[in-house]
Amino acid sequence: REVCKDIFGTKIGIVPYIKPGFSLAKKAADIFEDDPNVEGLLLLGHGHFAFGKTAKHSYDLIISHTQAVAEYLKLDSPTALNVRQPHEGHKIIPLIRGLIGAMAGNDAAMPIMDVRNGPEDIAFLKRSDLDSLATRGTASPDHVIRIKGCPLVLPRSVWSVGHTAIKSALDRYADQYRAMFNRQAPLADEPKKILPPDPKIIWMEDVGLIGLGANATAARIAGDLAVQNARVRAVGEDMGGFYPIGEKDLFDLEYWSLEQAKLGKSTAPRMRGRVVMVTGGAGTIGLAIAKAFAKHAAECFLIDIDQTLLDHALEHIGGEHSGIALNVTDEDSASKAMSACIDKFGGLDILVSNAGTATSGALLDLSESALRAAFELNFFSHQRFANAAARLFKLQGQHGQILFNISKQAVNPGKNFGAYGMPKATTLSLMRQLALELGEAGIPINGVNAVRIRS
């Protein structure tokens, strides 16, 4: 309150913290009626309102008030929300994703993960008071509905050890969340049902601030809030202390009856949270596959050799889907694709190995180089991507799936299509071999032997 008066004097009315609802609205009205000449209201613990005779006037006041606060706090640059740089967490993030998925049960979707790691984010994660700041609550009370009251803190000394240390950290986080619920639920006015105890934000030293969500949109919003909350905590603490609302008030908001009423009343789309990689994703079959998955709320990651076609395909699907342009016959293509998919979504659930082309011509007339090229695309690219995907599935520790687009040529050859049918027959054999080797790991391998398509 004193800082607010320092900055604004009597230009803005100050409303004490009250839980959202009628009582807060009434108190805000009372404060305004005490001095109708104020330019706005600061609702302590909540936020900032400005008003004027026009929308433009009220907007301009919001800007001028914000600038006044920035000058007072010596802030000379905006918060950089969307900085994503290369990091060393590619082998750890899918592991974390799988462990969090396991917290919800084997049939539940693993979370989508959104990493932010600009210079300010990485510097924040080096603060000596990080553990203390993590327990203080959120920058704005309503954030708790999306990101919970506390992040999961993973110092390098923990995540670099691997599976056992990370699982222990997650178990401690879940135990602390349940303890908080058990402390606060008996004090509530009505019975409460505990929410899943998995974290929605991770502070991962040397990697970044990570937002988690049931889909890419929720993860992106959590990522935005992670960056904003980190800066608010740092600036607040450095300028005299970060003092958000306490545990009871946070609990009351997180377990607000309006939110609780939504629990169990909606059925999630069948593919929500599933990350699907489609090779040849901008072609006729690949795009149709991606659209089918997107219709059921999957997050699609398309691979195609043509950047223009890829951009067009992603624009056509819309949403938060992504992809990378590369040649699947390149030796490092699969590892590049998996890394890019981890960067975007945190891992992978389904590989649709679809890329291919029908090389035609009688075998006697076909050069060896043409035949080898056909095998590179129609067999070796499938083998390369399947191996990379299976290793990623094993790292996550949860069930993944692989589907090959093979061809009727694999079992019913057509004249002058040997250069297409032979690698496809080998891919059919690959499918069966991988099914034998990966079945025990819960990774089903299947294929489709399509005949004609409408293109």
PDB file of N, CA and C in Angstrom, residues 24 28 48 75 87 107 143 149 190 272 274 351 357 366 398 433:
ATOM      1  N   LEU A  24     -15.627  -8.520  -2.989  1.00  0.00           N
ATOM      2  CA  LEU A  24     -14.566  -7.719  -3.608  1.00  0.00           C
ATOM      3  C   LEU A  24     -15.166  -6.635  -4.492  1.00  0.00           C
ATOM      4  N   ALA A  28     -14.634  -2.632  -3.916  1.00  0.00           N
ATOM      5  CA  ALA A  28     -14.079  -1.797  -4.988  1.00  0.00           C
ATOM      6  C   ALA A  28     -15.011  -0.621  -5.288  1.00  0.00           C
ATOM      7  N   HIS A  48      -4.734  -4.349 -11.552  1.00  0.00           N
ATOM      8  CA  HIS A  48      -4.758  -2.920 -11.820  1.00  0.00           C
ATOM      9  C   HIS A  48      -5.869  -2.626 -12.834  1.00  0.00           C
ATOM     10  N   LEU A  75      12.888  -0.533 -14.134  1.00  0.00           N
ATOM     11  CA  LEU A  75      12.793  -1.501 -15.229  1.00  0.00           C
ATOM     12  C   LEU A  75      12.876  -0.758 -16.554  1.00  0.00           C
ATOM     13  N   HIS A  87      19.457 -26.015 -25.805  1.00  0.00           N
ATOM     14  CA  HIS A  87      19.779 -26.342 -24.410  1.00  0.00           C
ATOM     15  C   HIS A  87      20.229 -27.795 -24.326  1.00  0.00           C
ATOM     16  N   ASP A 107      -2.443 -44.921 -18.528  1.00  0.00           N
ATOM     17  CA  ASP A 107      -3.335 -44.620 -19.647  1.00  0.00           C
ATOM     18  C   ASP A 107      -3.505 -43.115 -19.871  1.00  0.00           C
ATOM     19  N   HIS A 143      -3.351 -16.904 -11.343  1.00  0.00           N
ATOM     20  CA  HIS A 143      -2.369 -17.779 -11.984  1.00  0.00           C
ATOM     21  C   HIS A 143      -2.389 -19.183 -11.386  1.00  0.00           C
ATOM     22  N   GLY A 149       0.464 -23.295  -6.957  1.00  0.00           N
ATOM     23  CA  GLY A 149       1.093 -22.284  -6.123  1.00  0.00           C
ATOM     24  C   GLY A 149       2.605 -22.322  -6.124  1.00  0.00           C
ATOM     25  N   GLU A 190     -16.920 -25.935   2.132  1.00  0.00           N
ATOM     26  CA  GLU A 190     -17.599 -27.101   1.549  1.00  0.00           C
ATOM     27  C   GLU A 190     -16.545 -28.148   1.193  1.00  0.00           C
ATOM     28  N   ARG A 272      -6.054 -35.784 -26.964  1.00  0.00           N
ATOM     29  CA  ARG A 272      -5.502 -34.605 -26.295  1.00  0.00           C
ATOM     30  C   ARG A 272      -4.205 -34.963 -25.562  1.00  0.00           C
ATOM     31  N   ARG A 274      -1.485 -36.009 -26.919  1.00  0.00           N
ATOM     32  CA  ARG A 274      -0.651 -36.947 -27.672  1.00  0.00           C
ATOM     33  C   ARG A 274       0.107 -36.183 -28.760  1.00  0.00           C
ATOM     34  N   LEU A 351       4.579 -42.171 -33.843  1.00  0.00           N
ATOM     35  CA  LEU A 351       5.258 -41.903 -35.113  1.00  0.00           C
ATOM     36  C   LEU A 351       4.448 -42.537 -36.233  1.00  0.00           C
ATOM     37  N   THR A 357       7.916 -42.486 -52.018  1.00  0.00           N
ATOM     38  CA  THR A 357       7.508 -42.147 -53.378  1.00  0.00           C
ATOM     39  C   THR A 357       7.585 -43.400 -54.241  1.00  0.00           C
ATOM     40  N   LEU A 366      16.405 -50.326 -64.803  1.00  0.00           N
ATOM     41  CA  LEU A 366      16.619 -49.425 -63.680  1.00  0.00           C
ATOM     42  C   LEU A 366      18.084 -49.423 -63.259  1.00  0.00           C
ATOM     43  N   GLN A 398       6.992 -44.500 -21.113  1.00  0.00           N
ATOM     44  CA  GLN A 398       5.554 -44.709 -21.326  1.00  0.00           C
ATOM     45  C   GLN A 398       5.355 -45.323 -22.710  1.00  0.00           C
ATOM     46  N   GLN A 433       9.614 -57.361 -37.390  1.00  0.00           N
ATOM     47  CA  GLN A 433      10.773 -57.553 -36.524  1.00  0.00           C
ATOM     48  C   GLN A 433      10.719 -56.614 -35.318  1.00  0.00           C
TER      49      GLN A 433
END
